[in-house]
Short mmCIF file of C-alpha atoms in Angstrom, two decimals:
data_model
loop_
_atom_site.label_atom_id
_atom_site.label_comp_id
_atom_site.label_asym_id
_atom_site.label_seq_id
_atom_site.Cartn_x
_atom_site.Cartn_y
_atom_site.Cartn_z
CA MET A 1 115.98 130.20 79.35
CA HIS A 2 116.44 127.14 81.53
CA ALA A 3 113.10 125.53 80.70
CA LEU A 4 112.54 121.89 79.91
CA SER A 5 110.09 122.04 77.05
CA GLY A 6 109.14 120.69 73.64
CA MET A 7 107.22 117.80 72.26
CA LYS A 8 109.75 115.21 73.40
CA ARG A 9 109.43 116.28 77.02
CA LYS A 10 105.65 116.31 76.80
CA MET A 11 105.69 112.75 75.51
CA VAL A 12 108.03 111.67 78.31
CA LEU A 13 105.90 113.50 80.86
CA GLY A 14 102.75 111.77 79.68
CA VAL A 15 104.35 108.37 80.12
CA THR A 16 106.34 108.96 83.30
CA THR A 17 103.73 110.88 85.26
CA LEU A 18 101.08 108.27 84.51
CA ALA A 19 103.60 105.57 85.31
CA ALA A 20 104.35 107.21 88.65
CA ILE A 21 100.68 107.16 89.57
CA ALA A 22 100.11 103.64 88.26
CA VAL A 23 103.10 101.86 89.67
CA SER A 24 102.76 103.50 93.08
CA ALA A 25 99.69 101.29 93.50
CA VAL A 26 101.75 98.11 93.21
CA PRO A 27 103.75 97.09 96.30
CA GLY A 28 107.35 96.11 95.52
CA SER A 29 108.49 92.51 95.72
CA ALA A 30 112.26 92.87 96.10
CA SER A 31 114.07 91.45 99.13
CA PRO A 32 114.30 93.72 102.15
CA SER A 33 117.49 95.57 102.93
CA PRO A 34 119.66 94.23 105.79
CA GLY A 35 118.12 95.12 109.14
CA GLY A 36 114.71 95.82 107.64
CA THR A 37 111.50 93.99 106.92
CA GLN A 38 109.60 94.10 103.67
CA GLY A 39 106.21 95.66 103.29
CA GLY A 40 104.29 97.68 100.74
CA SER A 41 102.27 100.86 100.40
CA ASP A 42 99.80 101.58 97.61
CA HIS A 43 98.94 105.19 98.45
CA TRP A 44 101.96 106.98 96.96
CA GLY A 45 101.81 109.06 93.79
CA VAL A 46 101.87 112.56 92.31
CA ILE A 47 99.73 114.92 94.40
CA THR A 48 98.02 116.61 91.49
CA ARG A 49 96.58 119.57 93.42
CA ASN A 50 100.15 120.49 94.42
CA THR A 51 101.53 120.26 90.88
CA ILE A 52 102.24 123.36 88.77
CA GLY A 53 103.39 123.31 85.15
CA SER A 54 104.52 120.08 83.50
CA PRO A 55 107.04 118.58 85.92
CA VAL A 56 108.06 114.94 86.19
CA ALA A 57 107.96 112.81 89.34
CA ALA A 58 108.32 109.17 88.34
CA LEU A 59 109.43 105.92 89.91
CA ARG A 60 112.42 104.68 87.91
CA ASN A 61 115.45 102.38 87.88
CA GLY A 62 118.75 103.91 88.95
CA PRO A 63 120.34 106.33 88.54
CA PHE A 64 123.59 104.39 88.44
CA GLY A 65 126.82 106.33 88.27
CA SER A 66 127.62 108.93 87.17
CA PHE A 67 130.21 107.52 84.75
CA GLY A 68 133.39 106.49 86.52
CA VAL A 69 131.70 106.35 89.93
CA THR A 70 131.86 102.96 91.64
CA GLY A 71 130.94 101.48 94.99
CA ARG A 72 127.87 102.09 97.14
CA SER A 73 127.41 105.70 95.99
CA ALA A 74 127.01 104.50 92.38
CA ARG A 75 123.61 102.90 93.01
CA PRO A 76 120.42 103.74 94.91
CA PRO A 77 120.79 103.10 98.66
CA TYR A 78 117.84 100.66 98.68
CA GLY A 79 116.99 98.21 95.90
CA THR A 80 117.64 99.31 92.32
CA GLY A 81 115.26 102.24 91.90
CA SER A 82 114.39 105.71 93.08
CA LEU A 83 112.02 108.64 92.62
CA GLY A 84 113.15 110.75 89.65
CA ILE A 85 112.21 114.44 89.80
CA GLU A 86 112.47 117.11 87.10
CA VAL A 87 111.23 120.71 87.32
CA ALA A 88 111.86 123.72 85.10
CA ASP A 89 112.51 127.26 86.29
CA ASN A 90 110.78 129.21 83.51
CA SER A 91 108.02 127.30 81.76
CA THR A 92 104.67 128.70 82.96
CA SER A 93 102.79 131.95 82.50
CA LEU A 94 102.42 132.34 86.28
CA THR A 95 104.43 134.43 88.73
CA PRO A 96 106.95 133.01 89.38
CA PRO A 97 107.14 131.08 86.09
CA SER A 98 108.75 127.99 87.65
CA GLU A 99 107.26 124.54 88.12
CA LYS A 100 106.39 122.55 91.25
CA VAL A 101 105.70 118.91 92.02
CA ASP A 102 104.94 116.81 95.11
CA PHE A 103 105.10 113.02 95.16
CA GLY A 104 103.47 111.83 98.33
CA ASN A 105 100.87 110.03 100.36
CA GLU A 106 97.50 111.60 101.21
CA VAL A 107 96.13 108.61 103.16
CA ASP A 108 98.50 106.83 105.53
CA PHE A 109 99.68 109.81 107.61
CA TYR A 110 96.31 111.50 108.03
CA ARG A 111 95.74 112.68 111.64
CA ASN A 112 99.11 111.37 112.84
CA PRO A 113 100.69 113.66 115.47
CA VAL A 114 103.21 116.18 114.17
CA LEU A 115 104.97 116.16 117.54
CA GLY A 116 105.42 112.39 117.14
CA LEU A 117 107.87 112.96 114.28
CA ASN A 118 111.32 112.02 115.56
CA GLN A 119 113.19 110.73 112.47
CA VAL A 120 112.89 112.32 109.02
CA GLY A 121 115.31 112.40 106.08
CA PHE A 122 116.34 110.91 102.71
CA HIS A 123 119.17 110.18 100.26
CA VAL A 124 119.54 112.37 97.16
CA PHE A 125 121.22 112.07 93.77
CA GLN A 126 122.48 115.62 93.25
CA THR A 127 124.32 116.78 90.13
CA GLY A 128 126.85 119.48 89.46
CA GLU A 129 124.45 120.95 86.91
CA ASN A 130 121.83 121.44 89.62
CA THR A 131 124.27 123.37 91.78
CA SER A 132 125.16 125.56 88.81
CA HIS A 133 121.47 126.37 88.28
CA GLY A 134 120.72 127.39 91.86
CA GLY A 135 123.72 126.91 94.12
CA PRO A 136 124.65 124.02 96.43
CA THR A 137 121.35 124.19 98.34
CA ASN A 138 119.27 123.78 95.18
CA MET A 139 117.72 120.59 96.50
CA PRO A 140 114.36 118.80 96.73
CA ASN A 141 112.48 119.01 100.01
CA ILE A 142 110.28 117.06 102.39
CA LYS A 143 106.84 118.49 103.07
CA PHE A 144 104.12 117.68 105.57
CA GLU A 145 100.76 119.36 105.08
CA ILE A 146 99.46 119.85 108.61
CA ASN A 147 96.78 121.32 110.84
CA PRO A 148 99.03 123.42 113.12
CA ASN A 149 96.33 123.81 115.83
CA LEU A 150 97.99 126.93 117.21
CA SER A 151 96.38 128.93 119.99
CA ALA A 152 97.44 132.22 118.38
CA THR A 153 95.62 131.63 115.08
CA THR A 154 92.51 129.89 113.78
CA THR A 155 94.23 128.61 110.63
CA THR A 156 93.78 124.91 110.04
CA TYR A 157 96.32 124.49 107.23
CA SER A 158 100.04 125.00 106.77
CA SER A 159 102.85 123.30 104.88
CA MET A 160 105.74 122.23 107.11
CA VAL A 161 108.77 122.15 104.81
CA TRP A 162 112.34 120.92 105.25
CA SER A 163 115.00 122.74 103.26
CA PRO A 164 118.02 120.40 103.17
CA PRO A 165 121.62 121.52 103.44
CA ALA A 166 123.93 121.13 100.47
CA SER A 167 124.60 117.51 99.56
CA PRO A 168 128.14 116.55 100.58
CA VAL A 169 128.64 114.92 97.15
CA THR A 170 127.51 115.48 93.57
CA ASP A 171 127.00 113.18 90.57
CA ARG A 172 126.48 110.22 92.91
CA TRP A 173 124.21 109.14 95.74
CA SER A 174 124.54 111.03 98.98
CA PRO A 175 124.69 109.50 102.43
CA TYR A 176 121.54 109.81 104.55
CA LEU A 177 120.59 113.45 105.11
CA ASP A 178 118.96 113.80 108.52
CA ALA A 179 116.18 116.41 108.51
CA THR A 180 116.02 116.45 112.32
CA THR A 181 119.62 117.63 112.74
CA THR A 182 120.53 119.41 109.47
CA GLY A 183 118.96 122.01 107.21
CA THR A 184 116.06 124.21 108.28
CA TRP A 185 112.26 124.04 108.53
CA PHE A 186 109.54 126.58 107.90
CA LEU A 187 105.76 126.85 108.01
CA THR A 188 103.72 128.53 105.30
CA GLY A 189 100.90 131.01 105.82
CA ASN A 190 99.80 132.47 109.14
CA ALA A 191 101.29 129.59 111.08
CA GLY A 192 104.74 130.68 109.92
CA THR A 193 104.01 134.26 110.95
CA VAL A 194 102.86 133.53 114.49
CA THR A 195 105.56 130.94 115.23
CA GLY A 196 108.39 132.88 113.61
CA CYS A 197 109.38 129.75 111.66
CA ASN A 198 108.77 131.08 108.16
CA LEU A 199 110.66 131.17 104.88
CA SER A 200 112.53 134.33 105.88
CA THR A 201 113.47 133.08 109.36
CA PRO A 202 113.46 129.27 109.24
CA CYS A 203 113.94 127.13 112.34
CA THR A 204 115.75 124.01 113.35
CA PHE A 205 113.64 120.90 113.79
CA PRO A 206 113.64 121.13 117.63
CA GLN A 207 112.74 124.83 117.45
CA LEU A 208 109.86 124.07 115.09
CA LYS A 209 108.43 121.36 117.36
CA THR A 210 108.70 123.68 120.36
CA ALA A 211 106.87 126.43 118.46
CA LEU A 212 104.06 124.05 117.51
CA ASN A 213 103.76 122.72 121.06
CA ASP A 214 102.06 125.85 122.41
CA GLY A 215 99.81 124.21 124.97
CA GLY A 216 96.72 123.98 122.78
CA SER A 217 95.43 121.06 120.75
CA ALA A 218 98.21 118.93 119.27
CA PRO A 219 99.10 119.59 115.61
CA THR A 220 98.22 116.79 113.20
CA ILE A 221 99.42 115.66 109.77
CA TYR A 222 97.35 115.70 106.59
CA THR A 223 99.91 114.43 104.04
CA ALA A 224 103.59 113.63 103.57
CA ALA A 225 105.56 114.21 100.36
CA VAL A 226 108.89 114.70 98.63
CA GLY A 227 108.91 117.55 96.15
CA LYS A 228 110.65 120.41 94.41
CA GLY A 229 109.76 123.98 93.48
CA ARG A 230 108.91 126.69 92.90
CA ASP A 231 112.35 128.08 92.41
CA ASN A 232 115.25 126.68 90.39
CA MET A 233 115.54 124.12 87.63
CA TRP A 234 116.40 120.69 89.07
CA ALA A 235 116.77 117.16 87.72
CA GLY A 236 117.79 114.33 90.03
CA ALA A 237 116.44 111.60 92.29
CA VAL A 238 115.53 110.74 95.88
CA ASP A 239 115.44 107.40 97.68
CA GLY A 240 115.18 106.00 101.20
CA LEU A 241 112.72 108.54 102.57
CA ARG A 242 112.59 107.94 106.31
CA ILE A 243 109.65 108.91 108.52
CA ASN A 244 110.17 107.68 112.07
CA ARG A 245 110.93 103.92 111.95
CA THR A 246 109.74 103.38 108.37
CA ILE A 247 111.96 103.76 105.28
CA TYR A 248 110.14 104.27 101.98
CA ASP A 249 112.14 102.60 99.23
CA PHE A 250 111.18 104.01 95.83
CA GLU A 251 111.38 101.33 93.13
CA ALA A 252 110.31 101.31 89.47
CA THR A 253 107.75 98.64 90.43
CA GLY A 254 106.31 100.51 93.41
CA VAL A 255 107.04 101.80 96.89
CA ARG A 256 108.38 99.35 99.48
CA THR A 257 108.24 99.99 103.21
CA LEU A 258 111.24 98.83 105.24
CA ARG A 259 111.64 98.84 108.97
CA ALA A 260 114.53 100.93 110.24
CA ASN A 261 116.66 99.71 113.11
#
């Protein structure tokens, strides 16, 4: 059974999950990356209502490496930290028994236009072990909870989820993975059914925006998050989440906002 369990993990979870919530309220103080400007955001943390089981989503230093790896891919792309994520595939009594976690922001994106999203993506630290657990596309995702405002349905809630492609590298930091040009997107619930952009038949980003732009009221965002589950066991990290012209740099001391060129 590929479950992360036991007293040791529970102790780590208690510290790291609380740390993720606590430190996300403290803007970072490191120097901005070249081409960016420094800022801060205090509204990032574990979205508890979207958490299942006992996963970990914690701001941390590194990862650096893996061993023998040097150069830019041996360190986080921004600063010295990242968002560490761990989920198990078989540790709950639910169906399916896997875990789920979202680390996100329930304040700053509220009521922003979905159709105004033009740049989305991140960097990931993927491992060979993760690909052995669930294949090369066993990856974390980006999720926007939205009001789809579709003419064909009265539903006011759907999750708009990016499923990344396989990382081009393992056991080191990936280059930027662009969610607007790679991978696929789907909508949950009735919004996925009426648009045809669902888990079974996902869409490209342009196709998704076209499906949501049906002539009615414009779709709006509730929240934005990085997460994993519920599917395969995964342990890795994410950094440099980009949403339009803002890059969210995950550091052990908080979340910095940098301006993209």
